[in-house]
Short mmCIF file of C-alpha atoms in Angstrom, two decimals:
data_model
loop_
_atom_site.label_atom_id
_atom_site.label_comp_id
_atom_site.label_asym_id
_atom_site.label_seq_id
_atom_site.Cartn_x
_atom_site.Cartn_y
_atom_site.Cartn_z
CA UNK A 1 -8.88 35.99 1.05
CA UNK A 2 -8.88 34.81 -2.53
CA UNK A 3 -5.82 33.39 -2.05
CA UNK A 4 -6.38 31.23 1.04
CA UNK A 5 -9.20 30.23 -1.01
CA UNK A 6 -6.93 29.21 -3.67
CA UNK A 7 -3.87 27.78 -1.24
CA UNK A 8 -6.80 25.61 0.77
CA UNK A 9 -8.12 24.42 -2.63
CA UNK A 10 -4.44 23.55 -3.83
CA UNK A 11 -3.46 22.02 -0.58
CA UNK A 12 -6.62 19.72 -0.30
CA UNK A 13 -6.17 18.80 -4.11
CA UNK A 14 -2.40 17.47 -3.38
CA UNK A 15 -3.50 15.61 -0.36
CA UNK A 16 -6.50 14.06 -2.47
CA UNK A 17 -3.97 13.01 -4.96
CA UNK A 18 -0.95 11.64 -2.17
CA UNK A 19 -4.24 9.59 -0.81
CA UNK A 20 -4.86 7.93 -4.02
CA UNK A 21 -1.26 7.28 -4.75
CA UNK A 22 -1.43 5.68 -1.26
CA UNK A 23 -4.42 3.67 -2.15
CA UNK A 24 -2.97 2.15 -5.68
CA UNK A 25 0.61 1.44 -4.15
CA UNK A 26 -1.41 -0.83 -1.02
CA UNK A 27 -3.17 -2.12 -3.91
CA UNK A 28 -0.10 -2.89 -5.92
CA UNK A 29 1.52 -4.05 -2.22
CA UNK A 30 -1.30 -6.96 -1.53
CA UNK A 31 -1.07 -7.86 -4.93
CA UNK A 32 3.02 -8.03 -5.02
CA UNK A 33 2.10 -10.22 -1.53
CA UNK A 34 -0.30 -12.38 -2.67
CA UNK A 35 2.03 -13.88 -5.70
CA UNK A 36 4.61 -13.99 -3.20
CA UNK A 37 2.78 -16.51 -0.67
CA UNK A 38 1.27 -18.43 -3.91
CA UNK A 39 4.97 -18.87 -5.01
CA UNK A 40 6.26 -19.88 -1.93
CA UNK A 41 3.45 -22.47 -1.95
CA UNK A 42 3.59 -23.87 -4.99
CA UNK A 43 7.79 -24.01 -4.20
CA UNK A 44 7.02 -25.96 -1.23
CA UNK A 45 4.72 -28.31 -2.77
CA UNK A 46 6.94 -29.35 -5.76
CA UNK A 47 9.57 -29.76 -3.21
CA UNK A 48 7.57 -31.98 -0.99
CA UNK A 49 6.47 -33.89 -4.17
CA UNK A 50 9.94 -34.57 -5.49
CA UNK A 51 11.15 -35.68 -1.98
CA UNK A 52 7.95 -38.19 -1.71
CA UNK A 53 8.71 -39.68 -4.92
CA UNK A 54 12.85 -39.80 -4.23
CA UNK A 55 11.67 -42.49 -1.31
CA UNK A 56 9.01 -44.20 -2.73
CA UNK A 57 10.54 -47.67 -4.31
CA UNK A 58 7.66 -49.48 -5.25
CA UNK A 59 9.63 -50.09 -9.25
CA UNK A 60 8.97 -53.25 -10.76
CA UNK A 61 11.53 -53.17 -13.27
CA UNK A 62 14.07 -51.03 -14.79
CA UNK A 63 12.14 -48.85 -16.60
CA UNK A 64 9.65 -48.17 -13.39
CA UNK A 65 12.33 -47.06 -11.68
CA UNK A 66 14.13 -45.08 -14.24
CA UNK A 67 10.42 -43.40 -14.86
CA UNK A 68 10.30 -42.59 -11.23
CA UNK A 69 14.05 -41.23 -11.11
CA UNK A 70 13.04 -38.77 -14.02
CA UNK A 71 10.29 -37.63 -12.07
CA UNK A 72 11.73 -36.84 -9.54
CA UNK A 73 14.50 -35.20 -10.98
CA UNK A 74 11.99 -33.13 -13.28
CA UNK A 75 10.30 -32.33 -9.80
CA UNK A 76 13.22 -30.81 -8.50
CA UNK A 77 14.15 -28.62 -11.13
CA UNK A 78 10.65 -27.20 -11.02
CA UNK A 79 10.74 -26.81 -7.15
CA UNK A 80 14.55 -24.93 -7.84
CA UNK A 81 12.63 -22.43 -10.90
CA UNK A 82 9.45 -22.32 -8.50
CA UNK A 83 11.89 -21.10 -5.64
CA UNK A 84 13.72 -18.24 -7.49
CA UNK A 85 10.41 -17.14 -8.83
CA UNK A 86 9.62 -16.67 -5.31
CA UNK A 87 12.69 -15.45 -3.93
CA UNK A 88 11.72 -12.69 -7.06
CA UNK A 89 8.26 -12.31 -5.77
CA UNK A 90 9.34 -11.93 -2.43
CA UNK A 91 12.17 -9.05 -3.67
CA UNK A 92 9.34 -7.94 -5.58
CA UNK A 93 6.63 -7.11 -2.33
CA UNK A 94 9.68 -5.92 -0.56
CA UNK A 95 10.06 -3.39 -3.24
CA UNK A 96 6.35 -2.73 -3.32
CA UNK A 97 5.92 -2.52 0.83
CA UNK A 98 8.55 0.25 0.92
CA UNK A 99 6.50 2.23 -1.86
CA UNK A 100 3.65 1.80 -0.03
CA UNK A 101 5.33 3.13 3.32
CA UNK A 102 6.67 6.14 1.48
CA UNK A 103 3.48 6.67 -0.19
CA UNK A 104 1.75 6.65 3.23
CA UNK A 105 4.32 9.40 4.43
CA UNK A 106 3.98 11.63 1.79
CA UNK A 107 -0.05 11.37 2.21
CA UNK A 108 0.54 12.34 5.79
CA UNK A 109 2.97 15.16 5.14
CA UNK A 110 0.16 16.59 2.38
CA UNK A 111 -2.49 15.78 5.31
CA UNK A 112 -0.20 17.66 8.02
CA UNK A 113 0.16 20.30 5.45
CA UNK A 114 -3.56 20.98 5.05
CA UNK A 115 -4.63 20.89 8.04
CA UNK A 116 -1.86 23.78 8.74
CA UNK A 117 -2.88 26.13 6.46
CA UNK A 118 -6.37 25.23 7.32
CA UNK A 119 -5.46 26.53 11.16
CA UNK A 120 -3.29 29.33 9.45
CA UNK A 121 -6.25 30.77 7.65
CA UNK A 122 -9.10 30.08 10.58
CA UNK A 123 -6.36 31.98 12.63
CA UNK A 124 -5.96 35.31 10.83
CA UNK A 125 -9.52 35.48 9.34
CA UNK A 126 -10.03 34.81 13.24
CA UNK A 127 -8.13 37.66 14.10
CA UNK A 128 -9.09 40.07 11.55
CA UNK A 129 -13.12 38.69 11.53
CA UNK A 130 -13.17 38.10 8.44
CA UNK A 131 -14.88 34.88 6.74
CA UNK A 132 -13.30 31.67 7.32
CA UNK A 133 -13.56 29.32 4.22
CA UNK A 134 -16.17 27.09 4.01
CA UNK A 135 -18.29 28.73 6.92
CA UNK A 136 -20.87 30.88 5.81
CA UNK A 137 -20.95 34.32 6.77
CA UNK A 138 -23.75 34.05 9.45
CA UNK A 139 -22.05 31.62 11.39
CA UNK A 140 -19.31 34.36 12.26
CA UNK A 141 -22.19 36.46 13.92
CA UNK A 142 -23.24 35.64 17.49
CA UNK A 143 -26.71 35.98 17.78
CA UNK A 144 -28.73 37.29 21.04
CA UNK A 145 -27.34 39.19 24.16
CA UNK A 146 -24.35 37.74 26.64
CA UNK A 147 -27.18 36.43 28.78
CA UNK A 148 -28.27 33.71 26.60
#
């Protein structure tokens, strides 16, 4: 019995650790997600910026309007390094999302696992009255006459 003590222990000690890889890669998942969408945003805004100064033509002179062109020519190229950033970000929660899915199987595989060698031990200690793990030794006893 020892060592269905020791195999539940083991068991439950891999499935507590599968659970907390699952909890730090959904952690590292929303955070991948949530650069992703401030990216994107930030991508679409410089974009939408450069395009509102392209048709305003309110220039006075020359240099108003050569001011205005380098604007909006600096506004693009931001909006162009803004978008690969986020065409990185978005590679990047991709990546992250896909640990997070295997890290969620392999904490349901450990789970499946334990809670078969929990029903393989309740079995035989069932069958040969002994003890199961975790349930004291009085509980195994039934108490009064078949009447009750």
């Amino acid at each position: 019995m020892t060592g269905d003590k020791a195999r539940l222990r083991r068991v439950r000690m891999i499935e507590r650790v599968r659970a907390a890889e699952q909890r730090k890669a959904a952690v590292a998942a929303f955070d991948a997600m949530a650069v992703r969408h401030k990216l994107e945003k930030l991508s679409e805004r410089t974009r939408s910026l450069a395009q509102l100064y392209e048709i305003r033509d309110g220039a006075q002179d020359g240099a108003a309007l050569r001011g205005a062109s380098l604007l909006g020519a600096h506004l693009r190229e931001l909006g162009r390094v803004a978008e690969m950033q986020a065409e990185e970000a978005r590679q990047t929660a991709d990546g992250k999302m896909s640990e997070l899915a295997s890290a969620e199987r392999r904490r349901q595989r450990a789970e499946d696992e334990r809670r078969g060698v929990h029903r393989e031990v309740r079995d035989r200690a069932a069958s040969a009255d002994l003890p199961i793990p975790g349930q004291s030794a009085a509980a195994k006893w039934k108490f009064g006459t078949h009447l009750e």
